[in-house]
Coordinates of N, CA and C in Angstrom, one line a residue:
X1 N -15.1 -20.5 7.2 CA -15.3 -19.1 7.6 C -16.4 -19.0 8.7
X2 N -16.2 -18.1 9.6 CA -17.2 -17.9 10.6 C -18.6 -17.7 10.0
X3 N -19.6 -18.3 10.5 CA -20.9 -18.2 9.8 C -21.5 -16.8 9.9
X4 N -21.0 -16.0 10.8 CA -21.5 -14.6 10.9 C -20.5 -13.6 10.2
X5 N -19.5 -14.1 9.5 CA -18.6 -13.2 8.8 C -19.3 -12.4 7.7
X6 N -18.6 -11.4 7.3 CA -19.2 -10.4 6.3 C -19.1 -11.0 4.9
X7 N -18.3 -12.0 4.7 CA -18.1 -12.5 3.3 C -18.5 -14.0 3.2
X8 N -18.9 -14.3 1.9 CA -19.1 -15.7 1.5 C -18.1 -16.0 0.5
X9 N -17.5 -17.2 0.5 CA -16.6 -17.7 -0.5 C -17.4 -18.6 -1.4
X10 N -17.5 -18.1 -2.6 CA -18.3 -18.9 -3.6 C -17.3 -19.5 -4.6
X11 N -17.4 -20.8 -4.8 CA -16.5 -21.5 -5.8 C -16.6 -20.8 -7.1
X12 N -15.5 -20.5 -7.8 CA -15.5 -19.8 -9.0 C -16.3 -20.6 -10.1
X13 N -17.0 -19.8 -10.9 CA -17.7 -20.3 -12.1 C -17.4 -19.3 -13.2
X14 N -17.5 -19.8 -14.5 CA -17.2 -18.9 -15.6 C -18.2 -17.7 -15.6
X15 N -19.4 -17.9 -15.2 CA -20.4 -16.8 -15.3 C -20.1 -15.7 -14.2
X16 N -19.2 -16.0 -13.3 CA -18.8 -14.9 -12.4 C -18.1 -13.7 -13.1
X17 N -17.6 -14.0 -14.3 CA -16.9 -13.0 -15.1 C -17.7 -11.7 -15.3
X18 N -19.0 -11.9 -15.5 CA -19.9 -10.8 -15.8 C -19.9 -9.7 -14.7
X19 N -19.9 -10.2 -13.5 CA -19.9 -9.2 -12.4 C -18.5 -8.9 -11.9
X20 N -17.6 -9.8 -12.1 CA -16.2 -9.6 -11.6 C -15.4 -8.6 -12.6
X21 N -15.9 -8.5 -13.8 CA -15.2 -7.5 -14.7 C -15.3 -6.1 -14.1
X22 N -16.4 -5.8 -13.5 CA -16.5 -4.4 -12.9 C -15.6 -4.3 -11.6
X23 N -15.6 -5.4 -10.8 CA -14.7 -5.4 -9.6 C -13.3 -5.2 -10.0
X24 N -12.8 -5.8 -11.1 CA -11.4 -5.7 -11.5 C -11.1 -4.6 -12.5
X25 N -12.1 -3.7 -12.7 CA -11.9 -2.6 -13.7 C -11.0 -1.5 -13.3
X26 N -10.8 -1.2 -12.0 CA -10.0 -0.1 -11.6 C -8.5 -0.3 -11.8
X27 N -7.9 0.6 -12.6 CA -6.5 0.4 -12.9 C -5.6 0.5 -11.7
X28 N -6.1 1.1 -10.6 CA -5.3 1.2 -9.3 C -5.0 -0.2 -8.8
X29 N -5.8 -1.2 -9.1 CA -5.6 -2.6 -8.6 C -4.3 -3.2 -9.1
X30 N -3.8 -2.6 -10.2 CA -2.6 -3.2 -10.9 C -1.3 -2.5 -10.7
X31 N -1.3 -1.6 -9.7 CA -0.2 -0.7 -9.4 C 1.0 -1.6 -9.0
X32 N 0.8 -2.7 -8.3 CA 1.9 -3.5 -7.8 C 2.1 -4.8 -8.6
X33 N 1.1 -5.2 -9.3 CA 1.2 -6.5 -10.0 C 1.4 -6.3 -11.5
X34 N 1.2 -5.1 -12.0 CA 1.3 -4.8 -13.4 C 0.1 -5.3 -14.1
X35 N 0.0 -5.1 -15.4 CA -1.1 -5.5 -16.2 C -2.2 -4.5 -16.2
X36 N -3.3 -4.8 -16.7 CA -4.4 -3.9 -16.9 C -5.7 -4.7 -16.6
X37 N -6.8 -3.9 -16.4 CA -8.1 -4.6 -16.2 C -8.5 -5.5 -17.3
X38 N -9.0 -6.7 -17.0 CA -9.3 -7.6 -18.1 C -10.7 -7.2 -18.8
X39 N -10.8 -7.5 -20.0 CA -12.1 -7.4 -20.7 C -13.0 -8.6 -20.2
X40 N -14.2 -8.5 -20.5 CA -15.2 -9.6 -20.2 C -14.7 -10.9 -20.9
X41 N -14.3 -10.8 -22.2 CA -13.9 -11.9 -22.9 C -12.6 -12.6 -22.3
X42 N -11.7 -11.7 -21.9 CA -10.4 -12.2 -21.3 C -10.7 -12.9 -19.9
X43 N -11.6 -12.3 -19.2 CA -12.0 -12.8 -17.9 C -12.7 -14.1 -18.0
X44 N -13.6 -14.2 -19.0 CA -14.3 -15.5 -19.2 C -13.3 -16.6 -19.6
X45 N -12.4 -16.3 -20.4 CA -11.3 -17.3 -20.8 C -10.5 -17.7 -19.6
X46 N -10.1 -16.7 -18.8 CA -9.3 -17.0 -17.6 C -10.1 -17.9 -16.7
X47 N -11.3 -17.5 -16.4 CA -12.1 -18.3 -15.5 C -12.4 -19.7 -16.0
X48 N -12.5 -19.8 -17.3 CA -12.7 -21.1 -17.9 C -11.5 -22.0 -17.7
X49 N -10.3 -21.5 -17.8 CA -9.1 -22.2 -17.6 C -9.0 -22.5 -16.1
X50 N -9.3 -21.6 -15.2 CA -9.2 -21.8 -13.8 C -10.2 -22.9 -13.3
X51 N -11.4 -22.9 -13.9 CA -12.4 -23.9 -13.5 C -12.0 -25.3 -14.0
X52 N -11.4 -25.4 -15.2 CA -10.9 -26.6 -15.7 C -9.8 -27.2 -14.9
X53 N -8.9 -26.3 -14.5 CA -7.7 -26.7 -13.7 C -6.5 -27.0 -14.5
X54 N -5.4 -27.3 -13.8 CA -4.2 -27.6 -14.6 C -4.3 -28.9 -15.3
X55 N -3.6 -29.0 -16.4 CA -3.6 -30.2 -17.3 C -2.8 -31.3 -16.8
X56 N -1.7 -31.0 -16.0 CA -0.8 -32.0 -15.7 C -1.2 -32.8 -14.4
X57 N -2.0 -32.3 -13.6 CA -2.5 -33.0 -12.4 C -1.5 -33.0 -11.2
X58 N -0.4 -32.3 -11.4 CA 0.6 -32.2 -10.3 C 0.3 -31.2 -9.3
X59 N -0.7 -30.4 -9.6 CA -1.2 -29.3 -8.7 C -2.7 -29.2 -8.8
X60 N -3.3 -28.5 -7.9 CA -4.7 -28.3 -7.9 C -4.9 -26.8 -7.8
X61 N -5.9 -26.3 -8.4 CA -6.3 -24.8 -8.3 C -7.6 -24.7 -7.6
X62 N -7.6 -23.8 -6.6 CA -8.9 -23.6 -5.9 C -9.1 -22.1 -6.0
X63 N -10.3 -21.7 -6.5 CA -10.6 -20.3 -6.7 C -12.0 -20.0 -6.2
X64 N -12.1 -18.8 -5.5 CA -13.4 -18.4 -4.9 C -13.6 -16.9 -5.2
X65 N -14.9 -16.6 -5.5 CA -15.3 -15.2 -5.6 C -15.7 -14.8 -4.2
X66 N -15.3 -13.6 -3.8 CA -15.8 -13.1 -2.5 C -17.1 -12.3 -2.7
X67 N -18.0 -12.7 -1.9 CA -19.3 -12.0 -2.0 C -19.7 -11.5 -0.6
X68 N -20.0 -10.2 -0.6 CA -20.4 -9.5 0.6 C -21.8 -10.1 1.0
X69 N -21.8 -10.6 2.2 CA -23.0 -11.3 2.7 C -24.2 -10.3 2.7
X70 N -24.1 -9.1 3.2 CA -25.2 -8.2 3.4 C -25.8 -7.7 2.1
X71 N -24.9 -7.4 1.1 CA -25.4 -6.8 -0.2 C -25.5 -7.9 -1.3
X72 N -24.8 -9.0 -1.1 CA -24.8 -10.0 -2.2 C -23.8 -9.6 -3.3
X73 N -23.1 -8.5 -3.2 CA -22.2 -8.0 -4.2 C -20.9 -8.8 -4.2
X74 N -20.4 -9.1 -5.4 CA -19.0 -9.6 -5.6 C -18.1 -8.5 -5.3
X75 N -17.0 -8.8 -4.4 CA -16.1 -7.7 -4.0 C -14.6 -8.1 -4.3
X76 N -14.4 -9.3 -4.7 CA -13.0 -9.7 -4.9 C -12.9 -11.2 -5.1
X77 N -11.7 -11.7 -4.8 CA -11.5 -13.2 -4.9 C -10.3 -13.6 -4.0
X78 N -10.3 -14.9 -3.8 CA -9.1 -15.6 -3.1 C -8.8 -16.8 -4.0
X79 N -7.6 -17.2 -3.9 CA -7.2 -18.4 -4.7 C -6.0 -19.1 -4.1
X80 N -5.9 -20.4 -4.4 CA -4.8 -21.2 -3.9 C -4.3 -22.1 -5.0
X81 N -3.0 -22.2 -5.2 CA -2.4 -23.3 -6.0 C -1.8 -24.3 -5.1
X82 N -2.3 -25.5 -5.1 CA -1.9 -26.5 -4.1 C -1.0 -27.5 -4.8
X83 N 0.2 -27.8 -4.2 CA 1.1 -28.8 -4.6 C 1.4 -29.6 -3.3
X84 N 1.0 -30.9 -3.3 CA 1.2 -31.8 -2.1 C 0.4 -31.1 -1.0
X85 N 1.2 -30.8 0.1 CA 0.5 -30.2 1.3 C 0.8 -28.7 1.4
X86 N 1.2 -28.1 0.4 CA 1.5 -26.6 0.4 C 0.7 -25.9 -0.6
X87 N 0.3 -24.7 -0.2 CA -0.5 -23.8 -1.1 C 0.1 -22.5 -1.3
X88 N 0.2 -22.0 -2.5 CA 0.5 -20.6 -2.8 C -0.8 -19.9 -2.8
X89 N -1.0 -18.8 -2.0 CA -2.2 -18.2 -1.9 C -2.2 -16.7 -2.4
X90 N -3.3 -16.2 -2.7 CA -3.5 -14.8 -3.2 C -4.9 -14.3 -2.9
X91 N -5.0 -13.0 -2.7 CA -6.3 -12.4 -2.4 C -6.3 -11.1 -3.1
X92 N -7.5 -10.6 -3.4 CA -7.8 -9.3 -4.0 C -9.2 -8.8 -3.6
X93 N -9.2 -7.6 -3.1 CA -10.5 -7.0 -2.9 C -10.6 -5.7 -3.7
X94 N -11.7 -5.5 -4.4 CA -11.8 -4.3 -5.3 C -11.7 -3.0 -4.5
X95 N -11.3 -2.0 -5.2 CA -11.0 -0.7 -4.6 C -12.1 -0.1 -3.8
X96 N -13.4 -0.2 -4.2 CA -14.5 0.4 -3.4 C -14.6 -0.3 -2.1
X97 N -14.1 -1.5 -1.9 CA -14.4 -2.3 -0.7 C -13.1 -2.4 0.2
X98 N -12.0 -1.7 -0.3 CA -10.8 -1.8 0.5 C -10.8 -0.9 1.7
X99 N -10.0 -1.2 2.7 CA -9.9 -0.4 3.9 C -10.9 -0.7 5.0
X100 N -11.6 -1.8 4.8 CA -12.6 -2.3 5.8 C -12.3 -3.6 6.4
X101 N -11.1 -4.1 6.2 CA -10.7 -5.4 6.8 C -11.2 -6.6 6.0
X102 N -11.8 -6.4 4.8 CA -12.3 -7.5 4.1 C -11.3 -8.4 3.6
X103 N -10.1 -7.9 3.2 CA -9.0 -8.8 2.7 C -8.5 -9.7 3.8
X104 N -8.4 -9.2 5.0 CA -8.0 -10.0 6.1 C -9.0 -11.1 6.3
X105 N -10.3 -10.7 6.4 CA -11.3 -11.7 6.6 C -11.3 -12.7 5.5
X106 N -11.2 -12.3 4.3 CA -11.1 -13.3 3.2 C -9.9 -14.2 3.2
X107 N -8.8 -13.7 3.6 CA -7.6 -14.5 3.7 C -7.7 -15.5 4.8
X108 N -8.3 -15.0 5.9 CA -8.5 -15.9 7.1 C -9.4 -17.1 6.7
X109 N -10.5 -16.7 5.9 CA -11.4 -17.8 5.5 C -10.7 -18.7 4.6
X110 N -9.9 -18.2 3.7 CA -9.1 -19.1 2.8 C -8.2 -20.0 3.6
X111 N -7.5 -19.5 4.6 CA -6.6 -20.3 5.4 C -7.4 -21.4 6.1
X112 N -8.6 -21.1 6.7 CA -9.4 -22.0 7.4 C -9.9 -23.1 6.4
X113 N -10.3 -22.7 5.2 CA -10.7 -23.7 4.2 C -9.6 -24.7 3.9
X114 N -8.4 -24.1 3.6 CA -7.3 -25.0 3.3 C -6.9 -25.9 4.5
X115 N -6.9 -25.3 5.7 CA -6.6 -26.1 6.9 C -7.5 -27.3 7.0
X116 N -8.8 -27.1 6.7 CA -9.8 -28.2 6.8 C -9.5 -29.3 5.8
X117 N -8.7 -29.0 4.8 CA -8.3 -30.0 3.8 C -6.9 -30.5 4.1
X118 N -6.3 -30.1 5.3 CA -5.0 -30.6 5.7 C -3.9 -29.8 5.1
X119 N -4.1 -28.7 4.6 CA -3.0 -27.8 4.0 C -2.7 -26.7 5.0
X120 N -1.5 -26.8 5.6 CA -1.2 -25.8 6.6 C 0.0 -24.9 6.2
X121 N 0.8 -25.4 5.2 CA 2.0 -24.7 4.8 C 1.6 -23.8 3.6
X122 N 1.7 -22.5 3.8 CA 1.3 -21.5 2.9 C 2.4 -20.6 2.4
X123 N 2.2 -20.0 1.2 CA 3.2 -19.1 0.7 C 2.4 -18.0 -0.1
X124 N 2.9 -16.8 -0.1 CA 2.4 -15.7 -0.9 C 3.5 -14.9 -1.4
X125 N 3.3 -14.4 -2.6 CA 4.3 -13.5 -3.3 C 3.7 -12.1 -3.2
X126 N 4.5 -11.2 -2.6 CA 4.0 -9.8 -2.3 C 5.0 -8.8 -2.7
X127 N 4.6 -7.8 -3.5 CA 5.4 -6.7 -3.9 C 6.0 -6.0 -2.6
X128 N 7.3 -5.7 -2.6 CA 7.9 -5.2 -1.4 C 7.4 -3.8 -0.9
X129 N 6.6 -3.1 -1.7 CA 6.0 -1.8 -1.3 C 4.5 -1.9 -1.1
X130 N 4.0 -3.1 -1.2 CA 2.5 -3.3 -1.1 C 2.2 -3.6 0.4
X131 N 2.2 -2.5 1.2 CA 2.0 -2.6 2.6 C 0.7 -3.2 3.0
X132 N -0.4 -2.9 2.3 CA -1.7 -3.5 2.6 C -1.7 -5.0 2.5
X133 N -1.1 -5.6 1.5 CA -1.0 -7.0 1.3 C 0.0 -7.6 2.4
X134 N 1.0 -6.9 2.7 CA 1.9 -7.3 3.8 C 1.1 -7.5 5.1
X135 N 0.2 -6.5 5.4 CA -0.6 -6.6 6.6 C -1.5 -7.8 6.6
X136 N -2.1 -8.1 5.5 CA -2.9 -9.2 5.3 C -2.1 -10.5 5.6
X137 N -1.0 -10.6 5.0 CA -0.1 -11.8 5.2 C 0.2 -12.0 6.6
X138 N 0.6 -10.9 7.3 CA 0.9 -11.0 8.8 C -0.3 -11.4 9.5
X139 N -1.5 -11.0 9.2 CA -2.7 -11.3 9.9 C -3.1 -12.8 9.8
X140 N -2.6 -13.5 8.7 CA -2.8 -14.9 8.6 C -1.6 -15.7 9.0
X141 N -0.6 -15.1 9.6 CA 0.5 -15.8 10.2 C 1.7 -16.0 9.2
X142 N 1.7 -15.3 8.1 CA 2.8 -15.4 7.2 C 3.9 -14.5 7.6
X143 N 5.2 -14.9 7.3 CA 6.4 -14.0 7.6 C 7.2 -14.0 6.4
X144 N 8.0 -12.9 6.3 CA 9.0 -12.8 5.1 C 10.0 -14.0 5.2
X145 N 10.2 -14.6 4.1 CA 11.2 -15.7 4.1 C 12.6 -15.2 3.8
X146 N 12.7 -14.0 3.4 CA 14.0 -13.5 3.0 C 14.3 -13.8 1.5
X147 N 13.4 -14.5 0.8 CA 13.6 -14.8 -0.6 C 12.8 -13.8 -1.4
X148 N 13.3 -13.6 -2.7 CA 12.6 -12.8 -3.6 C 12.4 -13.6 -4.9
X149 N 11.2 -13.6 -5.5 CA 11.0 -14.3 -6.7 C 11.5 -13.6 -8.0
X150 N 11.4 -14.2 -9.1 CA 11.9 -13.6 -10.4 C 11.3 -12.3 -10.8
X151 N 10.1 -12.0 -10.2 CA 9.4 -10.7 -10.5 C 9.7 -9.7 -9.5
X152 N 10.6 -10.0 -8.5 CA 11.0 -9.0 -7.5 C 10.0 -9.0 -6.3
X153 N 9.1 -9.9 -6.2 CA 8.2 -10.0 -5.1 C 8.8 -10.8 -4.0
X154 N 8.5 -10.3 -2.8 CA 9.0 -11.1 -1.6 C 8.1 -12.3 -1.4
X155 N 8.8 -13.4 -1.0 CA 8.0 -14.6 -0.7 C 7.8 -14.6 0.8
X156 N 6.5 -14.7 1.2 CA 6.1 -14.8 2.6 C 5.6 -16.3 2.8
X157 N 6.0 -16.8 3.9 CA 5.6 -18.2 4.2 C 5.0 -18.4 5.6
X158 N 4.4 -19.5 5.8 CA 3.9 -19.8 7.1 C 4.9 -20.5 8.0
X159 N 6.1 -20.6 7.6 CA 7.2 -21.1 8.5 C 8.3 -21.6 7.6
X160 N 9.3 -22.2 8.2 CA 10.5 -22.7 7.5 C 10.1 -23.7 6.5
X161 N 10.7 -23.6 5.3 CA 10.4 -24.6 4.2 C 11.5 -25.7 4.3
X162 N 11.1 -26.9 3.8 CA 12.0 -28.0 3.8 C 13.2 -27.8 2.9

């Protein structure tokens, strides 16, 4: 990420759950993904599993909390599930911080971090009506693949898949 960017990517820790539970509390965040805001206990358990990583070793999980540089506040997260040289990526910015380009900045920082590790092939699953996430995907160079996953989400990729 550019050193003068508005966000810091902080590797996920279980203790992030205490501040992230408030970031993830708005039910509007789940309009396209389904589900409900997690409780503190649920988020601690989820973060514990994410920090431990997958049991089988065939993939790697990378998770970061987004922290606004100026205020120090946690504002969202980015994540990547990596298999070989390809990553499935996701991003989320809390409702109070949306509409300011932070999701694009966060996704760009994620892409740069992955590229530094030699991962250039990306994929994201985006609800067909979630135009804000579609704009973020376009900003990081993803295009619709024409495929839809089992949940009805469109698969966006960084280019042709093998």
